[in-house]
Each structure stands twice: as C-alpha cells, then as structure tokens.
Tab-separated table of C-alpha atoms and ligand atoms in Angstrom:
chain	number	residue	atom	x	y	z
A	30	MET	CA	-20.536	-4.878	12.118
A	31	ASN	CA	-23.822	-4.695	13.955
A	32	ILE	CA	-23.083	-4.593	17.686
A	33	PRO	CA	-26.023	-5.588	19.894
A	34	LYS	CA	-26.909	-2.873	22.434
A	35	SER	CA	-26.929	-5.534	25.139
A	36	HIS	CA	-23.222	-6.228	24.664
A	37	PRO	CA	-21.380	-5.217	27.847
A	38	ARG	CA	-18.721	-3.427	25.772
A	39	PHE	CA	-21.232	-1.772	23.455
A	40	VAL	CA	-19.939	1.786	23.863
A	41	SER	CA	-16.284	0.884	23.405
A	42	LEU	CA	-17.054	-1.347	20.421
A	43	SER	CA	-19.197	1.339	18.782
A	44	ILE	CA	-16.349	3.835	19.098
A	45	ARG	CA	-14.010	1.262	17.579
A	46	GLU	CA	-16.435	0.846	14.690
A	47	LYS	CA	-16.243	4.594	13.995
A	48	ILE	CA	-12.479	4.321	13.624
A	49	VAL	CA	-12.783	1.274	11.360
A	50	LYS	CA	-15.330	3.109	9.234
A	51	GLY	CA	-12.969	6.094	9.113
A	52	TYR	CA	-10.248	3.763	7.892
A	53	ASP	CA	-12.510	2.230	5.253
A	54	ASN	CA	-13.454	5.726	4.068
A	55	GLY	CA	-9.828	6.768	3.706
A	56	LEU	CA	-9.743	9.184	6.656
A	57	VAL	CA	-7.741	7.146	9.189
A	58	ALA	CA	-4.146	5.977	8.658
A	59	LYS	CA	-3.155	2.403	9.532
A	60	GLU	CA	-1.075	3.857	12.330
A	61	GLY	CA	-4.224	5.617	13.547
A	62	LEU	CA	-5.776	2.221	14.259
A	63	LEU	CA	-2.848	1.415	16.548
A	64	ALA	CA	-3.056	4.781	18.272
A	65	HIS	CA	-6.730	4.077	18.938
A	66	GLY	CA	-5.884	0.747	20.552
A	67	ARG	CA	-3.467	2.450	22.889
A	68	GLY	CA	-6.165	4.930	23.768
A	69	GLU	CA	-8.634	2.102	24.504
A	70	ALA	CA	-6.178	0.561	26.958
A	71	PHE	CA	-5.810	3.820	28.878
A	72	ASP	CA	-9.560	4.377	28.795
A	73	TYR	CA	-9.951	1.028	30.592
A	74	LEU	CA	-7.498	2.238	33.234
A	75	ILE	CA	-9.402	5.456	33.938
A	76	GLY	CA	-12.666	3.491	34.172
A	77	GLU	CA	-14.086	4.618	30.792
A	78	LYS	CA	-15.626	7.725	32.313
A	79	THR	CA	-14.704	11.375	32.550
A	80	THR	CA	-12.733	11.944	35.746
A	81	ASN	CA	-12.833	15.053	37.950
A	82	THR	CA	-9.351	15.975	36.755
A	83	ALA	CA	-10.492	15.797	33.141
A	84	ARG	CA	-13.484	18.015	33.961
A	85	ALA	CA	-11.197	20.673	35.444
A	86	ALA	CA	-8.959	20.490	32.355
A	87	ILE	CA	-12.009	20.811	30.090
A	88	ASN	CA	-13.099	23.995	31.891
A	89	ALA	CA	-9.576	25.433	31.648
A	90	ALA	CA	-9.513	24.568	27.939
A	91	ALA	CA	-12.864	26.302	27.428
A	92	SER	CA	-11.573	29.509	29.036
A	93	ALA	CA	-8.363	29.398	26.997
A	94	LEU	CA	-10.245	28.880	23.723
A	95	LEU	CA	-12.807	31.594	24.479
A	96	SER	CA	-10.151	34.156	25.387
A	97	ALA	CA	-7.876	33.374	22.422
A	98	HIS	CA	-7.298	35.875	19.611
A	99	SER	CA	-7.131	33.213	16.931
A	100	PRO	CA	-7.971	29.733	18.180
A	101	VAL	CA	-7.431	26.750	15.893
A	102	ILE	CA	-8.668	23.167	16.040
A	103	SER	CA	-6.206	20.767	14.438
A	104	VAL	CA	-7.909	17.694	13.026
A	105	ASN	CA	-6.449	14.331	12.013
A	106	GLY	CA	-8.209	11.250	10.653
A	107	ASN	CA	-9.024	9.754	14.057
A	108	VAL	CA	-10.471	13.019	15.351
A	109	ALA	CA	-12.547	13.566	12.188
A	110	SER	CA	-13.940	10.034	12.439
A	111	LEU	CA	-14.732	10.140	16.151
A	112	CYS	CA	-16.385	13.522	16.657
A	113	PRO	CA	-17.052	15.539	13.475
A	114	LYS	CA	-20.195	17.221	14.853
A	115	GLU	CA	-18.454	18.415	18.013
A	116	ILE	CA	-15.492	19.833	16.059
A	117	ILE	CA	-17.905	21.962	14.082
A	118	GLN	CA	-19.900	23.037	17.141
A	119	LEU	CA	-16.717	23.948	19.011
A	120	ALA	CA	-15.379	25.943	16.056
A	121	LYS	CA	-18.625	27.871	15.887
A	122	ILE	CA	-18.825	28.738	19.597
A	123	THR	CA	-15.158	29.683	19.980
A	124	LYS	CA	-14.796	31.217	16.483
A	125	ALA	CA	-11.953	28.810	15.884
A	126	LYS	CA	-10.497	27.827	12.534
A	127	ILE	CA	-10.477	24.154	11.606
A	128	GLU	CA	-7.249	22.853	10.064
A	129	VAL	CA	-6.576	19.361	8.789
A	130	ASN	CA	-3.065	18.560	9.929
A	131	LEU	CA	-1.611	15.077	9.657
A	132	PHE	CA	1.355	13.390	11.266
A	133	TYR	CA	1.358	10.752	8.514
A	134	TYR	CA	1.308	13.207	5.643
A	135	ASP	CA	-0.942	12.308	2.742
A	136	GLU	CA	-2.492	14.923	0.437
A	137	HIS	CA	-5.277	12.623	-0.612
A	138	ARG	CA	-6.227	11.718	2.951
A	139	LYS	CA	-6.125	15.397	3.909
A	140	LYS	CA	-8.628	16.197	1.179
A	141	SER	CA	-10.903	13.318	2.177
A	142	ILE	CA	-10.912	14.549	5.777
A	143	ALA	CA	-11.674	18.129	4.708
A	144	LYS	CA	-14.471	16.850	2.491
A	145	SER	CA	-15.992	14.778	5.289
A	146	LEU	CA	-15.944	17.757	7.659
A	147	LYS	CA	-17.627	19.959	5.074
A	148	LYS	CA	-20.220	17.296	4.542
A	149	ALA	CA	-20.824	17.326	8.308
A	150	GLY	CA	-21.417	21.084	8.171
A	151	ALA	CA	-18.041	22.849	8.420
A	152	LYS	CA	-17.986	26.147	6.490
A	153	GLN	CA	-14.234	26.397	6.079
A	154	VAL	CA	-11.514	23.796	6.491
A	155	LEU	CA	-7.892	24.879	6.203
A	156	GLY	CA	-4.807	22.813	5.517
A	157	THR	CA	-5.273	21.596	1.964
A	158	ASN	CA	-4.110	24.549	-0.113
A	159	PRO	CA	-0.363	24.257	-0.907
A	160	LYS	CA	-0.219	28.021	-1.551
A	161	SER	CA	-0.976	28.594	2.131
A	162	TYR	CA	1.600	26.144	3.453
A	163	ARG	CA	4.107	27.473	5.960
A	164	ARG	CA	6.711	25.663	8.022
A	165	ILE	CA	7.194	25.540	11.732
A	166	SER	CA	10.792	25.019	12.748
A	167	GLY	CA	12.307	22.051	14.536
A	168	LEU	CA	10.510	19.300	12.616
A	169	ASP	CA	11.465	17.264	9.586
A	170	SER	CA	9.959	17.683	6.101
A	171	SER	CA	6.220	17.134	5.816
A	172	ARG	CA	5.603	17.004	9.570
A	173	ARG	CA	6.286	20.722	9.842
A	174	ILE	CA	3.721	21.962	7.327
A	175	VAL	CA	0.941	24.108	8.718
A	176	ASP	CA	-1.555	26.531	7.192
A	177	ARG	CA	-0.665	30.246	7.055
A	178	ASP	CA	-4.189	31.208	8.116
A	179	GLY	CA	-4.574	28.436	10.686
A	180	ILE	CA	-1.974	27.022	13.047
A	181	PHE	CA	0.789	29.329	11.737
A	182	ALA	CA	-1.117	32.445	12.786
A	183	GLY	CA	-3.012	30.951	15.730
A	184	ASP	CA	-2.316	31.587	19.418
A	185	VAL	CA	-4.318	28.820	21.125
A	186	ILE	CA	-4.236	25.469	19.337
A	187	LEU	CA	-6.289	22.397	20.176
A	188	VAL	CA	-4.315	19.380	18.915
A	189	PRO	CA	-6.131	16.215	20.002
A	190	LEU	CA	-4.395	12.809	19.748
A	191	GLU	CA	-1.147	14.416	18.690
A	192	ASP	CA	2.472	13.365	18.511
A	193	GLY	CA	4.913	14.589	21.143
A	194	ASP	CA	7.463	16.111	18.758
A	195	ARG	CA	4.879	18.209	17.020
A	196	THR	CA	3.407	19.344	20.317
A	197	ALA	CA	6.882	20.452	21.424
A	198	ALA	CA	7.405	22.313	18.116
A	199	LEU	CA	4.124	24.191	18.612
A	200	LYS	CA	5.208	25.142	22.130
A	201	ARG	CA	8.552	26.411	20.828
A	202	ALA	CA	6.638	28.480	18.285
A	203	GLY	CA	4.969	30.229	21.233
A	204	LYS	CA	1.525	28.628	21.004
A	205	THR	CA	-0.715	27.711	23.898
A	206	VAL	CA	-1.366	24.010	23.333
A	207	ILE	CA	-4.451	22.089	24.446
A	208	THR	CA	-4.707	18.354	23.833
A	209	PHE	CA	-6.921	15.349	24.418
A	210	ASP	CA	-4.770	12.350	25.324
A	211	LEU	CA	-5.864	9.329	27.323
A	212	ASN	CA	-2.248	8.553	28.195
A	213	PRO	CA	-1.080	10.941	30.937
A	214	LEU	CA	2.491	9.689	30.397
A	215	SER	CA	2.769	10.497	26.682
A	216	ARG	CA	5.118	13.242	25.584
A	217	THR	CA	2.146	15.123	24.181
A	218	SER	CA	0.424	15.047	27.575
A	219	GLN	CA	3.590	16.170	29.317
A	220	THR	CA	4.352	18.970	26.838
A	221	ALA	CA	0.933	20.571	26.385
A	222	ASP	CA	-0.313	23.498	28.486
A	223	ILE	CA	-3.666	21.829	29.089
A	224	THR	CA	-4.033	18.052	28.769
A	225	ILE	CA	-7.507	16.594	28.898
A	226	VAL	CA	-7.029	12.965	29.938
A	227	ASP	CA	-10.305	11.693	28.564
A	228	ASN	CA	-11.675	9.884	25.543
A	229	ILE	CA	-12.228	12.572	22.920
A	230	VAL	CA	-15.665	11.074	22.239
A	231	ARG	CA	-16.812	11.977	25.763
A	232	GLY	CA	-14.571	14.994	26.290
A	233	MET	CA	-15.439	16.977	23.161
A	234	LYS	CA	-19.129	16.956	24.072
A	235	LEU	CA	-18.274	18.313	27.509
A	236	LEU	CA	-15.877	20.899	26.056
A	237	VAL	CA	-18.646	22.174	23.798
A	238	SER	CA	-21.066	22.527	26.718
A	239	SER	CA	-18.394	24.126	28.912
A	240	CYS	CA	-17.746	26.715	26.182
A	241	LYS	CA	-21.476	27.441	26.031
A	242	LYS	CA	-21.507	28.180	29.776
A	243	SER	CA	-18.090	29.696	30.170
A	244	LYS	CA	-17.159	33.345	30.525
A	245	ARG	CA	-13.803	34.564	29.254
A	246	LYS	CA	-12.166	34.192	32.638
A	247	ARG	CA	-8.559	33.283	33.326
A	248	SER	CA	-8.073	29.967	35.009
A	249	ASN	CA	-5.100	29.031	37.141
A	250	PHE	CA	-4.763	25.553	35.749
A	251	ASN	CA	-1.535	23.661	36.462
A	252	ASN	CA	-0.929	20.872	33.945
A	253	LYS	CA	1.805	19.131	35.971
A	254	LYS	CA	-0.540	18.860	38.950
A	255	ALA	CA	-3.414	17.749	36.729
A	256	LEU	CA	-1.319	14.954	35.175
A	257	ALA	CA	-0.182	13.800	38.615
A	258	SER	CA	-3.796	13.697	39.681
A	259	ALA	CA	-4.789	11.793	36.506
A	260	LEU	CA	-2.185	9.161	37.434
A	261	SER	CA	-3.565	9.017	40.995
A	262	GLU	CA	-7.019	8.452	39.584
A	263	ILE	CA	-5.691	5.493	37.587
A	264	LYS	CA	-3.898	4.177	40.682
A	265	ASN	CA	-7.028	4.518	42.833
A	266	ASN	CA	-9.150	2.888	40.164
A	267	LEU	CA	-6.762	-0.069	40.082
A	268	LYS	CA	-6.671	-0.254	43.893
A	269	ARG	CA	-10.435	-0.435	44.020
A	270	ARG	CA	-10.369	-3.357	41.627
A	271	THR	CA	-7.651	-5.408	43.217
A	272	SER	CA	-7.336	-7.186	46.532
A	273	ILE	CA	-3.596	-6.491	46.883
A	274	ALA	CA	-4.162	-2.788	47.449
B	320	ATP	P1	3.812	10.854	22.124
B	320	ATP	O1	4.439	10.142	23.314
B	320	ATP	O2	4.787	11.300	21.109
B	320	ATP	O3	2.889	11.915	22.551
B	320	ATP	P2	2.263	8.513	21.667
B	320	ATP	O4	3.341	7.548	21.662
B	320	ATP	O5	1.459	8.733	22.881
B	320	ATP	O6	2.939	9.870	21.261
B	320	ATP	P3	0.613	8.761	19.333
B	320	ATP	O7	0.271	7.662	18.412
B	320	ATP	O8	1.422	9.871	18.854
B	320	ATP	O9	1.258	8.043	20.572
B	320	ATP	O10	-0.707	9.436	19.909
B	320	ATP	C1	-1.842	8.786	20.154
B	320	ATP	C2	-2.263	9.169	21.547
B	320	ATP	O11	-3.638	9.436	21.532
B	320	ATP	C3	-2.011	8.051	22.541
B	320	ATP	O12	-1.381	8.548	23.682
B	320	ATP	C4	-3.415	7.535	22.871
B	320	ATP	O13	-3.517	7.173	24.221
B	320	ATP	C5	-4.277	8.746	22.588
B	320	ATP	N1	-5.626	8.402	22.113
B	320	ATP	C6	-5.989	7.484	21.196
B	320	ATP	N2	-7.314	7.452	21.016
B	320	ATP	C7	-7.829	8.394	21.835
B	320	ATP	C8	-9.146	8.865	22.094
B	320	ATP	N3	-10.215	8.338	21.494
B	320	ATP	N4	-9.292	9.863	22.977
B	320	ATP	C9	-8.221	10.408	23.608
B	320	ATP	N5	-6.966	10.008	23.418
B	320	ATP	C10	-6.757	9.012	22.541
B	321	MG	MG1	0.860	11.548	21.686
C-alpha cells in the first residue's frame, strides 16, 4: 500500500506496512500480526513518542550491553522486519551475537529471518544449526531451544517483543534480560531486568546512539520503579487528553 505522507497516521501506518511486508515475505507469524496490534494500542497510550522513562532504560541497557562478557540479541520475525539495520549496528558496537529465536517455532521461518538479516549486512546469525541446539530448562519442547554459542552461553540477552514464560526461563538460567515492550503490564516487562517501554522502531535507534556515546559504567537502574513511572506517564497522558481528570 502506498501511504500518502500527508496522512495524519503516516508513521504508524508505515510501521504497520513493514510488519505486513514481513508477513508476506515469510518472516512474521500470524500471531506476530496480533502482537503488533497490541503494541500499537500501547504506543497510542504513551503518546507515540519516547518517554523520559524509556530514555533512562535505554541508557541502562546500553551500559549493560557494553559491559557484558557475551551479549546476545535475540531476533524474531517482528524484530527482523521492523529494524534490521539497527540490529546489525547494535551487534557491531556491542560485539553482540545475533540469534534467531522464535516463540512460534518454525525451521523454515527461522532460515528466512537469518537470510534477511544477512542480506541486510549481518556477518553471522546463530540459531539455525540443529547441531548447536541446546535446551534451557523450565519450558516445553521447541520453546526451550537456544543456540549453544548464542543465548545458551550469553550473559546479557536483549529479547525484544518476547513472551513472559521465556523471559522467566532466561532469568532462571541466570541471564541479565533486557527487553523492548510497549506494554508495561506484560509478564515480560515485569520479569526483565531492564524494560524499555517504547516502540522498538524508535527505541533501537536511540539504543544504538546511546551505545556509541556510552562508557562501560554501572547504572543503578530499578526496573520496578521504571515500570511504575511508565504507567504514570500513561496516566498523565490520558489526564491531559480528558476533561474528567
Ligand atoms: P507476556 O505477558 O507473556 O509477556 P504478551 O501477552 O504481552 O506476553 P506477546 O505476544 O508475548 O504478548 O508479546 C508481544 C508484546 O510486544 C506485547 O506486549 C506488545 O505490546 C509488544 N510489542 C508489539 N509490537 C511492539 C513494538 N513495535 N515495539 C515494542 N513493543 C511491541
Ligand atoms: Mg510479552
């Protein structure tokens, strides 16, 4: 679809088109389309812009990634469709591995995602070689498969747009978990160490530039406080837009 630039919802519609294209190209699962819709709703609530809380979380995420021993970026179909360039830039700056890891397991889709990332410039993409498959405990069948050289061995894992159960399993495995999730109430948001409540399309760009500026310093980020403040931002945004405040 050709969306006119003058359309008041141009940005949101263009992002939606990326997901639809990702679906047409076999990268995005049907369920991924629904997950995107949920994200759009929460983006509306935060005002479709990066909040101060999200900025603080992005800076904390940059420090955590830069000071990691073996950082890993976990990529699903939505993430690969929305910000392939930024995934590659982030991997380069933080020396992170890229691993395709899907909630809705599908070997063929995994390969298509890996191929698309390589086409966009990624040197190495893990997660498609069955010989390297390892299991993380506490999850059923295919949902627990990770790559020996990626998530299995990693210490700081960026898992954007992830499922709550898998986030909890990564935590139990001793990983530091960073996520992008527009819903501050999701189990993923609540379970991660650092939750960036922002659209990944905006947030990944900022994470890349924060990593460029950042030193390997420890940050005293508190995710519980950050999520409470993300909810306040939603509340304040709604108050501003209603007369019953
Ligand atoms: P859980 O509660 O188990 O964490 P969930 O019910 O929130 O899961 P999922 O489908 O597992 O839903 O995850 C999708 C999540 O990703 C949703 O919370 C949604 O708000 C968020 N999301 C979708 N698109 C984007 C996006 N572009 N940027 C950031 N977050 C997004
Ligand atoms: Mg989730």
